[in-house]
Amino acid sequence: MADKTITISLMDGPYDSETTTTALRIAEAALSKGISVNVFAYEGAVSLTLKGQTQHPNPVKGTTAEQQQHPTTAGFIAALFEKAGGDAQLQWVNCGLCVDERGASDWIDGPRRGGPADFYKWSQESTNTLVIGTR
Amino acid sequence: MPKVLSVVEHAYAGTIEEQDDTVLWITHMVKNAGGDISALLRGNATNYAVRGQDASGLRFGGVTLSVPPTIEKDVADMIAKGITVYAVREDLEQRGISASDLVPGVTTISASDVARLFDEHDQIWHW
């Protein structure tokens, strides 16, 4: 069990802002330092872990999907789950109601369904909590 | 053919994940489709035309972003394609960006000329 845990709340969906990328970098850095990470994905952020995200070509640049290696947030987050282990654990909760209203329920392995009560519980138990709202 | 001005103001929104700016991208696609389109960079988006940007190095665990965005090149490619790219001079100055910092071919205009520029186009797409 890690001595420290950070809880992060996200609201932005994939491909909308840089804040999510920054939050994932913070999560990566925390895991690298042996700090456990909890992520509560709220509203559009539940789409970050959708399994069906697919790489695509770029017709402006004339590149194929293989050349472009378009990133997916699901791929980034799957890598974080692979990185987590030992004392530094990653827990990811997708807001269930947000999932239902979007039909966004087909996720990669790792996240689980939950709700604001999970976020509140984590916030009370964690060393610190970072809320990243949408703008 | 109606003349379109694509106004880009909200900058660096998802550019890492998208590997480009989505508004510059769709502007380029419209040009490729035969559209008569220009672009106006204003606010923080004026930085899109600055030379020397490097967005490489992002990595999560074992996943590396192998193809990072190259937005200044995207701007240069748009200009090469015949898209006039304007940038608001005052917005550049407020950010300490001089004309010599920009990729070649960007047309700087004063804020007081924006209304005239709008009037010269049939449609204004302010994203």
Tab-separated table of C-alpha atoms in Angstrom:
chain	number	residue	atom	x	y	z
A	1	MET	CA	0.000	0.000	0.000
A	2	ALA	CA	1.400	3.376	-1.046
A	3	ASP	CA	1.982	5.951	1.668
A	4	LYS	CA	0.350	8.604	-0.462
A	5	THR	CA	-2.661	8.703	-2.759
A	6	ILE	CA	-3.877	11.423	-5.068
A	7	THR	CA	-7.446	11.629	-6.285
A	8	ILE	CA	-8.196	13.354	-9.584
A	9	SER	CA	-11.599	14.302	-10.918
A	10	LEU	CA	-11.929	14.835	-14.669
A	11	MET	CA	-14.828	16.265	-16.672
A	12	ASP	CA	-13.551	16.801	-20.211
A	13	GLY	CA	-14.056	14.207	-22.892
A	14	PRO	CA	-11.331	12.980	-25.216
A	15	TYR	CA	-9.936	15.305	-27.882
A	16	ASP	CA	-11.496	18.424	-26.339
A	17	SER	CA	-8.783	20.042	-24.268
A	18	GLU	CA	-5.258	19.710	-23.003
A	19	THR	CA	-6.336	19.459	-19.397
A	20	THR	CA	-6.986	15.746	-19.627
A	21	THR	CA	-3.558	15.091	-21.114
A	22	THR	CA	-2.028	17.115	-18.298
A	23	ALA	CA	-4.028	15.174	-15.719
A	24	LEU	CA	-2.865	11.886	-17.200
A	25	ARG	CA	0.720	13.149	-17.050
A	26	ILE	CA	0.221	13.951	-13.358
A	27	ALA	CA	-1.156	10.433	-12.862
A	28	GLU	CA	1.849	8.970	-14.656
A	29	ALA	CA	4.256	11.017	-12.563
A	30	ALA	CA	2.510	9.987	-9.351
A	31	LEU	CA	2.622	6.299	-10.235
A	32	SER	CA	6.298	6.679	-11.115
A	33	LYS	CA	6.924	8.020	-7.613
A	34	GLY	CA	5.039	5.168	-5.964
A	35	ILE	CA	1.957	7.257	-5.267
A	36	SER	CA	-1.416	5.626	-5.819
A	37	VAL	CA	-3.894	7.380	-8.077
A	38	ASN	CA	-7.677	7.468	-8.039
A	39	VAL	CA	-9.513	8.949	-11.004
A	40	PHE	CA	-13.175	9.859	-10.974
A	41	ALA	CA	-14.375	10.385	-14.534
A	42	TYR	CA	-17.407	12.628	-14.499
A	43	GLU	CA	-19.682	13.717	-17.379
A	44	GLY	CA	-17.806	13.711	-20.728
A	45	ALA	CA	-14.730	12.163	-19.168
A	46	VAL	CA	-16.438	8.762	-19.098
A	47	SER	CA	-15.673	8.578	-22.824
A	48	LEU	CA	-11.936	8.637	-22.166
A	49	THR	CA	-11.892	4.884	-21.591
A	50	LEU	CA	-14.138	3.758	-24.445
A	51	LYS	CA	-12.770	0.566	-25.923
A	52	GLY	CA	-13.914	1.364	-29.442
A	53	GLN	CA	-11.557	4.326	-29.972
A	54	THR	CA	-9.765	3.683	-33.237
A	55	GLN	CA	-6.695	5.131	-34.894
A	56	HIS	CA	-7.325	6.852	-38.190
A	57	PRO	CA	-5.341	8.265	-41.131
A	58	ASN	CA	-4.862	11.998	-41.725
A	59	PRO	CA	-6.115	13.048	-45.167
A	60	VAL	CA	-4.595	16.531	-44.830
A	61	LYS	CA	-1.116	15.057	-44.419
A	62	GLY	CA	-1.778	12.093	-46.663
A	63	THR	CA	-0.686	9.680	-43.951
A	64	THR	CA	-2.059	6.243	-43.257
A	65	ALA	CA	-3.318	5.173	-39.861
A	66	GLU	CA	-0.096	3.187	-39.417
A	67	GLN	CA	2.074	6.208	-40.229
A	68	GLN	CA	0.029	8.611	-38.174
A	69	GLN	CA	-0.119	6.452	-35.030
A	70	HIS	CA	-3.019	8.552	-33.807
A	71	PRO	CA	-3.175	8.356	-30.033
A	72	THR	CA	-6.266	7.317	-28.151
A	73	THR	CA	-7.042	8.277	-24.588
A	74	ALA	CA	-8.127	4.692	-23.958
A	75	GLY	CA	-4.652	3.592	-25.042
A	76	PHE	CA	-2.998	6.110	-22.732
A	77	ILE	CA	-5.138	5.018	-19.798
A	78	ALA	CA	-4.593	1.329	-20.526
A	79	ALA	CA	-0.855	2.055	-20.356
A	80	LEU	CA	-1.338	3.695	-16.966
A	81	PHE	CA	-3.147	0.587	-15.714
A	82	GLU	CA	-0.239	-1.512	-16.972
A	83	LYS	CA	2.227	0.809	-15.264
A	84	ALA	CA	0.381	0.684	-11.940
A	85	GLY	CA	1.239	-2.166	-9.678
A	86	GLY	CA	2.918	-3.000	-6.427
A	87	ASP	CA	2.292	-0.256	-3.942
A	88	ALA	CA	1.174	2.322	-6.492
A	89	GLN	CA	-2.297	1.369	-7.574
A	90	LEU	CA	-4.589	3.013	-10.121
A	91	GLN	CA	-8.308	3.039	-9.523
A	92	TRP	CA	-10.637	4.533	-12.125
A	93	VAL	CA	-14.348	5.070	-11.613
A	94	ASN	CA	-16.645	6.147	-14.404
A	95	CYS	CA	-19.760	7.986	-13.210
A	96	GLY	CA	-22.538	5.502	-13.885
A	97	LEU	CA	-25.293	8.005	-14.646
A	98	CYS	CA	-22.968	9.873	-17.013
A	99	VAL	CA	-22.232	6.574	-18.731
A	100	ASP	CA	-25.903	5.731	-19.089
A	101	GLU	CA	-26.963	9.047	-20.584
A	102	ARG	CA	-24.188	8.757	-23.167
A	103	GLY	CA	-24.464	5.043	-23.851
A	104	ALA	CA	-20.750	5.011	-23.154
A	105	SER	CA	-20.411	1.691	-21.392
A	106	ASP	CA	-17.962	-0.361	-23.471
A	107	TRP	CA	-14.658	0.286	-21.699
A	108	ILE	CA	-11.155	-1.040	-21.692
A	109	ASP	CA	-10.196	-3.291	-18.765
A	110	GLY	CA	-9.590	-1.418	-15.536
A	111	PRO	CA	-12.325	1.160	-14.896
A	112	ARG	CA	-15.374	0.337	-12.832
A	113	ARG	CA	-18.792	1.898	-12.542
A	114	GLY	CA	-19.413	4.173	-9.594
A	115	GLY	CA	-20.683	7.556	-8.584
A	116	PRO	CA	-20.039	10.747	-6.652
A	117	ALA	CA	-19.988	8.823	-3.374
A	118	ASP	CA	-16.824	7.080	-4.552
A	119	PHE	CA	-15.255	10.415	-5.344
A	120	TYR	CA	-16.214	11.833	-1.959
A	121	LYS	CA	-14.860	8.777	-0.143
A	122	TRP	CA	-11.597	8.974	-2.069
A	123	SER	CA	-11.286	12.683	-1.375
A	124	GLN	CA	-11.531	11.996	2.353
A	125	GLU	CA	-8.997	9.197	2.246
A	126	SER	CA	-6.431	10.696	-0.133
A	127	THR	CA	-3.382	12.785	0.585
A	128	ASN	CA	-4.804	15.386	-1.773
A	129	THR	CA	-7.516	15.844	-4.370
A	130	LEU	CA	-7.293	17.617	-7.711
A	131	VAL	CA	-10.568	18.688	-9.314
A	132	ILE	CA	-10.248	19.539	-12.987
A	133	GLY	CA	-13.547	20.941	-14.190
A	134	THR	CA	-14.533	21.647	-17.749
A	135	ARG	CA	-14.091	25.119	-19.196
B	1	MET	CA	-18.197	30.797	-54.445
B	2	PRO	CA	-18.662	32.340	-51.000
B	3	LYS	CA	-15.513	33.479	-49.240
B	4	VAL	CA	-15.137	32.008	-45.787
B	5	LEU	CA	-13.025	33.252	-42.900
B	6	SER	CA	-12.238	30.630	-40.295
B	7	VAL	CA	-11.492	32.316	-36.973
B	8	VAL	CA	-9.310	30.399	-34.541
B	9	GLU	CA	-9.141	31.784	-31.029
B	10	HIS	CA	-9.399	28.892	-28.544
B	11	ALA	CA	-5.932	27.411	-28.781
B	12	TYR	CA	-4.220	24.182	-27.836
B	13	ALA	CA	-7.491	22.415	-27.076
B	14	GLY	CA	-6.814	18.731	-27.528
B	15	THR	CA	-3.933	19.311	-29.916
B	16	ILE	CA	-1.767	16.651	-28.291
B	17	GLU	CA	-4.445	13.984	-28.567
B	18	GLU	CA	-5.514	15.104	-32.032
B	19	GLN	CA	-1.951	15.620	-33.311
B	20	ASP	CA	-3.109	18.946	-34.740
B	21	ASP	CA	-5.569	21.771	-34.149
B	22	THR	CA	-9.030	20.654	-35.194
B	23	VAL	CA	-10.028	24.045	-36.608
B	24	LEU	CA	-6.868	24.440	-38.674
B	25	TRP	CA	-7.410	20.877	-39.828
B	26	ILE	CA	-10.991	21.400	-40.991
B	27	THR	CA	-9.971	24.687	-42.616
B	28	HIS	CA	-7.324	22.815	-44.594
B	29	MET	CA	-9.838	20.107	-45.494
B	30	VAL	CA	-12.305	22.704	-46.780
B	31	LYS	CA	-9.544	24.174	-48.952
B	32	ASN	CA	-8.752	20.708	-50.264
B	33	ALA	CA	-12.441	20.318	-51.091
B	34	GLY	CA	-12.257	23.413	-53.278
B	35	GLY	CA	-13.421	26.002	-50.779
B	36	ASP	CA	-12.354	29.643	-50.817
B	37	ILE	CA	-11.252	29.900	-47.225
B	38	SER	CA	-8.874	31.968	-45.133
B	39	ALA	CA	-7.925	31.716	-41.488
B	40	LEU	CA	-7.602	34.334	-38.780
B	41	LEU	CA	-5.491	33.590	-35.711
B	42	ARG	CA	-6.372	35.718	-32.759
B	43	GLY	CA	-5.885	35.583	-28.989
B	44	ASN	CA	-3.846	32.621	-27.804
B	45	ALA	CA	-4.148	30.999	-31.240
B	46	THR	CA	-1.663	33.532	-32.612
B	47	ASN	CA	0.969	31.303	-31.023
B	48	TYR	CA	0.129	28.634	-33.600
B	49	ALA	CA	2.264	30.530	-36.116
B	50	VAL	CA	5.348	30.709	-33.901
B	51	ARG	CA	8.419	28.865	-35.146
B	52	GLY	CA	10.251	26.368	-32.954
B	53	GLN	CA	7.370	24.610	-31.223
B	54	ASP	CA	8.190	21.120	-29.979
B	55	ALA	CA	5.402	18.927	-28.596
B	56	SER	CA	7.371	15.697	-28.599
B	57	GLY	CA	8.160	13.495	-25.645
B	58	LEU	CA	4.751	12.546	-24.290
B	59	ARG	CA	4.668	9.064	-22.820
B	60	PHE	CA	2.313	7.136	-20.570
B	61	GLY	CA	3.830	3.930	-19.251
B	62	GLY	CA	4.805	1.958	-22.305
B	63	VAL	CA	2.823	4.087	-24.749
B	64	THR	CA	4.686	6.881	-26.492
B	65	LEU	CA	3.187	9.615	-28.647
B	66	SER	CA	5.327	8.849	-31.659
B	67	VAL	CA	3.776	11.471	-33.934
B	68	PRO	CA	3.339	14.719	-31.963
B	69	PRO	CA	1.514	17.733	-33.355
B	70	THR	CA	3.539	20.106	-35.551
B	71	ILE	CA	1.208	23.055	-35.607
B	72	GLU	CA	3.648	25.608	-37.007
B	73	LYS	CA	4.221	23.243	-39.940
B	74	ASP	CA	0.463	22.864	-40.333
B	75	VAL	CA	0.196	26.657	-40.569
B	76	ALA	CA	3.031	26.753	-43.108
B	77	ASP	CA	1.385	23.963	-45.105
B	78	MET	CA	-1.887	25.893	-45.157
B	79	ILE	CA	-0.112	28.964	-46.496
B	80	ALA	CA	1.634	26.838	-49.107
B	81	LYS	CA	-1.752	25.469	-50.107
B	82	GLY	CA	-2.980	28.981	-50.801
B	83	ILE	CA	-4.855	29.653	-47.585
B	84	THR	CA	-4.258	33.183	-46.375
B	85	VAL	CA	-3.472	33.015	-42.673
B	86	TYR	CA	-3.981	36.258	-40.789
B	87	ALA	CA	-2.829	36.990	-37.231
B	88	VAL	CA	-3.889	39.926	-35.086
B	89	ARG	CA	-0.852	42.114	-34.447
B	90	GLU	CA	-1.921	43.362	-31.017
B	91	ASP	CA	-2.555	39.803	-29.827
B	92	LEU	CA	0.950	38.871	-30.959
B	93	GLU	CA	2.477	41.898	-29.232
B	94	GLN	CA	0.631	41.211	-25.981
B	95	ARG	CA	2.278	37.784	-25.938
B	96	GLY	CA	5.726	39.079	-26.779
B	97	ILE	CA	5.669	37.535	-30.223
B	98	SER	CA	7.422	39.507	-32.936
B	99	ALA	CA	6.933	39.148	-36.664
B	100	SER	CA	10.329	37.473	-36.951
B	101	ASP	CA	9.098	34.695	-34.647
B	102	LEU	CA	6.424	33.629	-37.134
B	103	VAL	CA	6.540	31.104	-39.924
B	104	PRO	CA	6.939	32.909	-43.264
B	105	GLY	CA	3.833	34.036	-45.037
B	106	VAL	CA	1.584	34.934	-42.122
B	107	THR	CA	-0.299	38.164	-42.760
B	108	THR	CA	-0.477	40.337	-39.669
B	109	ILE	CA	-3.345	42.784	-39.325
B	110	SER	CA	-4.281	45.259	-36.640
B	111	ALA	CA	-7.253	44.647	-34.390
B	112	SER	CA	-8.957	47.640	-35.969
B	113	ASP	CA	-8.829	45.868	-39.333
B	114	VAL	CA	-10.661	42.755	-38.147
B	115	ALA	CA	-14.081	44.237	-38.885
B	116	ARG	CA	-12.970	45.126	-42.401
B	117	LEU	CA	-11.629	41.611	-42.855
B	118	PHE	CA	-14.964	40.190	-41.753
B	119	ASP	CA	-16.693	42.437	-44.256
B	120	GLU	CA	-14.512	41.110	-47.054
B	121	HIS	CA	-15.806	37.592	-46.450
B	122	ASP	CA	-19.263	36.181	-47.043
B	123	GLN	CA	-19.200	33.820	-44.100
B	124	ILE	CA	-17.390	34.037	-40.762
B	125	TRP	CA	-16.841	30.749	-39.013
B	126	HIS	CA	-15.883	31.657	-35.458
B	127	TRP	CA	-15.113	28.347	-33.777
